[in-house]
PDB file of C-alpha atoms in Angstrom:
ATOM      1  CA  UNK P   1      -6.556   6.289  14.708  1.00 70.00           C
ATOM      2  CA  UNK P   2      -4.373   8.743  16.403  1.00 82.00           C
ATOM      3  CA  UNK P   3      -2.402  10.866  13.685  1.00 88.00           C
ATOM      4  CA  UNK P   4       1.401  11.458  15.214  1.00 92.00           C
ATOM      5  CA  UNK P   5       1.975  15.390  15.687  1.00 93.00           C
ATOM      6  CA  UNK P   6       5.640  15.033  14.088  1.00 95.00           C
ATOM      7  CA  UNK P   7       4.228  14.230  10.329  1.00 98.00           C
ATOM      8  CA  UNK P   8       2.957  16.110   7.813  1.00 98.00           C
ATOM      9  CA  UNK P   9       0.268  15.179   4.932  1.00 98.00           C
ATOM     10  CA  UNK P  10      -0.054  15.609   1.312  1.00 98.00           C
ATOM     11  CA  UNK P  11      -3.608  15.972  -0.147  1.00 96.00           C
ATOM     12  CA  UNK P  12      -2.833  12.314  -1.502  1.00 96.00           C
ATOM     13  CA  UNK P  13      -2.794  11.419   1.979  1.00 97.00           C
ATOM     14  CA  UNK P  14       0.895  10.520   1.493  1.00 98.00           C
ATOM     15  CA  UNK P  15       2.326  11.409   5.462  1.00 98.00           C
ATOM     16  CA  UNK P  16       6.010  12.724   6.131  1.00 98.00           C
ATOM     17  CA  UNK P  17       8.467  12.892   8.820  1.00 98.00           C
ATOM     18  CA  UNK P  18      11.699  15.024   8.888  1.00 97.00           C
ATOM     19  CA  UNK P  19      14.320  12.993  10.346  1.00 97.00           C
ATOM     20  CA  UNK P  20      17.519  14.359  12.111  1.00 97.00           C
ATOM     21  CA  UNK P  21      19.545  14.268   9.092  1.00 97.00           C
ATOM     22  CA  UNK P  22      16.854  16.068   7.132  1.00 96.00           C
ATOM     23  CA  UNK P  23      16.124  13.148   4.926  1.00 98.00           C
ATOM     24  CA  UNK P  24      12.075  12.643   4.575  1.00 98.00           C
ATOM     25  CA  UNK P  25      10.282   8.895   5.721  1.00 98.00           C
ATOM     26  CA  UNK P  26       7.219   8.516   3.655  1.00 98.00           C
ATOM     27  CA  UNK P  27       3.824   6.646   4.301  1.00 98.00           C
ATOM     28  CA  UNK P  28       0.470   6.244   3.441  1.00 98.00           C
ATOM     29  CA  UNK P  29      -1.791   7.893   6.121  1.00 97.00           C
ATOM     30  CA  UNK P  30      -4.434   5.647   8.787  1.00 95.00           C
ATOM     31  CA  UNK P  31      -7.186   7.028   6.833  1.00 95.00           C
ATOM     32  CA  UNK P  32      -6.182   6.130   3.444  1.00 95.00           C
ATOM     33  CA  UNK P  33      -4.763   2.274   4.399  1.00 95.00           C
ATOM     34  CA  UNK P  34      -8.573   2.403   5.802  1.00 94.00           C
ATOM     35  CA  UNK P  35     -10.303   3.298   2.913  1.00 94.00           C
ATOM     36  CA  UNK P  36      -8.107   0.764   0.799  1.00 94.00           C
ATOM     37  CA  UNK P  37      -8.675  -1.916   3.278  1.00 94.00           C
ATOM     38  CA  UNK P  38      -6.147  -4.952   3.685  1.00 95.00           C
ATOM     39  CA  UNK P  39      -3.082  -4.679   1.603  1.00 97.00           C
ATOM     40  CA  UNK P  40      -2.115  -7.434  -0.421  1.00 97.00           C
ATOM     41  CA  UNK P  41       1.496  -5.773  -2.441  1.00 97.00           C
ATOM     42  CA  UNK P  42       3.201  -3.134  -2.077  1.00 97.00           C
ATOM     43  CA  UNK P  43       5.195  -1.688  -4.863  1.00 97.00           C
ATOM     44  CA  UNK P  44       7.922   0.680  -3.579  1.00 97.00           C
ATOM     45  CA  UNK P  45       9.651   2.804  -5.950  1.00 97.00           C
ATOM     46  CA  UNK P  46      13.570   2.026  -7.311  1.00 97.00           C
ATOM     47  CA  UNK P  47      16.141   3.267  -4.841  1.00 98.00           C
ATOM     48  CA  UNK P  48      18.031   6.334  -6.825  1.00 98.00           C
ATOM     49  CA  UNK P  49      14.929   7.260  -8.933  1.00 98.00           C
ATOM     50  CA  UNK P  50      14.795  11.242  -8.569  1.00 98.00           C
ATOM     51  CA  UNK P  51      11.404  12.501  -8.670  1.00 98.00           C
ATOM     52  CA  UNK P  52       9.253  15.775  -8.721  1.00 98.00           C
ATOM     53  CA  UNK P  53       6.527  16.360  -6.323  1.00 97.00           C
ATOM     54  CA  UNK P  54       2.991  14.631  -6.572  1.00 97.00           C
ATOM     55  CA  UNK P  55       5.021  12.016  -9.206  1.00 97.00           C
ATOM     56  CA  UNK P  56       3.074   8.522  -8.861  1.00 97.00           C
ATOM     57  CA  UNK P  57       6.220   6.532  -7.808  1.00 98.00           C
ATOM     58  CA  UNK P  58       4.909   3.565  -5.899  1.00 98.00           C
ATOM     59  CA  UNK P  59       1.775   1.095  -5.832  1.00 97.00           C
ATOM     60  CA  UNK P  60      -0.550  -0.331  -2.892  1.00 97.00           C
ATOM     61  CA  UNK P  61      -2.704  -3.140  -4.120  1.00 97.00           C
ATOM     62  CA  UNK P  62      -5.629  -4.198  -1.512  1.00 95.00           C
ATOM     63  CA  UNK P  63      -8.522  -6.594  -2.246  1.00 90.00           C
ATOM     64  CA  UNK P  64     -10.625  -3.591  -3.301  1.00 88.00           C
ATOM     65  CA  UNK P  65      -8.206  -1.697  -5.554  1.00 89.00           C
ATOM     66  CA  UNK P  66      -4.755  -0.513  -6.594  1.00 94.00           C
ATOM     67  CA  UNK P  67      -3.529   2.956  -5.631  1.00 96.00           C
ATOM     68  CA  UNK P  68      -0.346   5.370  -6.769  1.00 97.00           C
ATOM     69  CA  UNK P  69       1.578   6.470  -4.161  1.00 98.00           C
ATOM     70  CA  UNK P  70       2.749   9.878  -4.682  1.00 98.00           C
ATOM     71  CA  UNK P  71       6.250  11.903  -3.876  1.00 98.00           C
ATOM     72  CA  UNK P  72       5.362  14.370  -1.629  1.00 97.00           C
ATOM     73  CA  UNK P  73       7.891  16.702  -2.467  1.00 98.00           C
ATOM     74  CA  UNK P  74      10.775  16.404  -5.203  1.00 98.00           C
ATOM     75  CA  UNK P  75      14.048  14.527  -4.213  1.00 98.00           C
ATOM     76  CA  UNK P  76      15.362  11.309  -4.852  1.00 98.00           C
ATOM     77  CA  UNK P  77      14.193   7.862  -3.247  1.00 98.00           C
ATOM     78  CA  UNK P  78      17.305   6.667  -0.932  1.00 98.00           C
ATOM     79  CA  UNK P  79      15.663   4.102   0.696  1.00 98.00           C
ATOM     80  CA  UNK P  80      12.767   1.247   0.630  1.00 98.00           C
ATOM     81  CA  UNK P  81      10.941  -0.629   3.800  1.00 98.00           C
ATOM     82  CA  UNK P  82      12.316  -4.136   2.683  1.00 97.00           C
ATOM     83  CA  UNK P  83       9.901  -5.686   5.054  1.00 97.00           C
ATOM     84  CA  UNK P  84       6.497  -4.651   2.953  1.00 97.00           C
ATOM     85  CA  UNK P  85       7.529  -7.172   0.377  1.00 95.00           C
ATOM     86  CA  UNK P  86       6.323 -10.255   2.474  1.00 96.00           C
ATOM     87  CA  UNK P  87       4.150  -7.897   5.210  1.00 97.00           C
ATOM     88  CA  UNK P  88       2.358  -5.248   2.907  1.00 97.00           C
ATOM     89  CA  UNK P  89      -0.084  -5.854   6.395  1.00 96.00           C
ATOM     90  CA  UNK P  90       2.322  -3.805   7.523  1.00 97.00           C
ATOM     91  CA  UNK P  91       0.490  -0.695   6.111  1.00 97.00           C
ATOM     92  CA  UNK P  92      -2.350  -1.443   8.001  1.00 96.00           C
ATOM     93  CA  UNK P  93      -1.249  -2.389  11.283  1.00 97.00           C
ATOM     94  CA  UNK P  94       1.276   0.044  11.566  1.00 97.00           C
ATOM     95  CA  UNK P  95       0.889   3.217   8.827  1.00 97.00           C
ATOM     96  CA  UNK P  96       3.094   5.594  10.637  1.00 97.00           C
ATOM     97  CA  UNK P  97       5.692   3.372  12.098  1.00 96.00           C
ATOM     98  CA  UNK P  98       6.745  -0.028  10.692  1.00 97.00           C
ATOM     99  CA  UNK P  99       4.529   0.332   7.696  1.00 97.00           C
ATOM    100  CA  UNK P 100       6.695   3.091   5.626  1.00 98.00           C
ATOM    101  CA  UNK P 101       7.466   2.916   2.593  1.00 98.00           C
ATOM    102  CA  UNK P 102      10.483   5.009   1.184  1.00 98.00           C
ATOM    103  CA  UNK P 103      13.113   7.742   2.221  1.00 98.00           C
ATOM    104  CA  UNK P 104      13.433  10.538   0.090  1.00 98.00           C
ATOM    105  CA  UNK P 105      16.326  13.122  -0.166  1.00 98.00           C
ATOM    106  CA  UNK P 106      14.461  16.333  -0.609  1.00 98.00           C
ATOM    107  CA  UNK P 107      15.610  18.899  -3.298  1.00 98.00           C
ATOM    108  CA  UNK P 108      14.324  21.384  -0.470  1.00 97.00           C
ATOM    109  CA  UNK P 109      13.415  20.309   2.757  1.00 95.00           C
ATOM    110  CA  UNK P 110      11.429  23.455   3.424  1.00 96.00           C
ATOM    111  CA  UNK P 111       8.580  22.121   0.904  1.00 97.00           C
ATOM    112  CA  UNK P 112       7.645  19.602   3.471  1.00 97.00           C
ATOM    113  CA  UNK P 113       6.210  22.734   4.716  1.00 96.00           C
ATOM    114  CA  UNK P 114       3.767  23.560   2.441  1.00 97.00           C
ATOM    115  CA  UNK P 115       1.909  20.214   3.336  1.00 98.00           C
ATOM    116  CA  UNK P 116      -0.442  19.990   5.860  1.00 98.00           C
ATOM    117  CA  UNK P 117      -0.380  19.169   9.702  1.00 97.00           C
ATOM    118  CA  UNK P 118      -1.943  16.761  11.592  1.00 96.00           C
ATOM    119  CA  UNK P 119      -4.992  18.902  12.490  1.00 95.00           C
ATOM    120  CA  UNK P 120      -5.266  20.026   9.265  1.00 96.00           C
ATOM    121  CA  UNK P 121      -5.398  16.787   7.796  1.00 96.00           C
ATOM    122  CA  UNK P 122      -8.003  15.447  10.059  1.00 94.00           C
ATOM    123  CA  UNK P 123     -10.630  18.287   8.800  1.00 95.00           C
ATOM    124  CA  UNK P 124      -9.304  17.713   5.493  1.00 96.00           C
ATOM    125  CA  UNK P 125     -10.098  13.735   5.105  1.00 94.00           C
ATOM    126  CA  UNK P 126     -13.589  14.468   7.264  1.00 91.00           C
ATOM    127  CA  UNK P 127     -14.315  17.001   4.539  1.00 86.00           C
ATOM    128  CA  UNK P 128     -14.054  14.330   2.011  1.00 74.00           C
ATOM    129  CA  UNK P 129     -16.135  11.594   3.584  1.00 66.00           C
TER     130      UNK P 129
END
């Protein structure tokens, strides 16, 4: 699956994209809605909660297994992808565009970073296989 080269990736294989407005759109990398396999729920995390980096704040749920989804960085969740409630397919068809699944404020945009790039991230999830 081609990786976008505008995200970024936490070892959780959590990607993120810096919008314009310096707000952060969260996802769960191709490799990792692979591994899971088809999504079944998706549990996004309450709009307003303020969390710290690598917090579990969300759920995937495929037919093989449930799986936290982490905050990359800290910040607080402004947003939610309404449409995974009745799509959670979503994740798989589309894991960097349609299938996101929150909007964080950062505390500190610059943390985004410390997280890895695209190439990076490729040698790290072959590393793990």
């Amino acid at each position: 699956m081609e990786i976008p080269g505008d995200l970024k990736f936490a070892p959780s294989h959590e990607w993120v994209r810096v919008e314009d407005d310096g707000t952060l759109t969260v996802g769960i990398s191709g490799h990792a809605q692979e591994q899971l396999g088809d999504l079944v729920f998706v549990e996004t995390p309450e709009i307003d909660l303020v969390c710290d980096a690598e917090e579990g704040i969300a759920v995937v749920e495929s037919v093989k297994a449930a799986s936290d989804i982490y905050a990359p960085v800290a910040g607080k969740v402004i947003d939610t992808n309404p449409e995974l409630a009745d799509n959670p397919e979503l994740v798989n068809s589309d894991p960097y565009g349609a299938g996101w699944l929150f909007k964080l404020q950062p505390d500190d945009v610059t943390e985004v970073d410390k997280l890895m790039d695209p190439d990076s991230y490729a040698a790290y999830t072959e590393s793990e296989d």
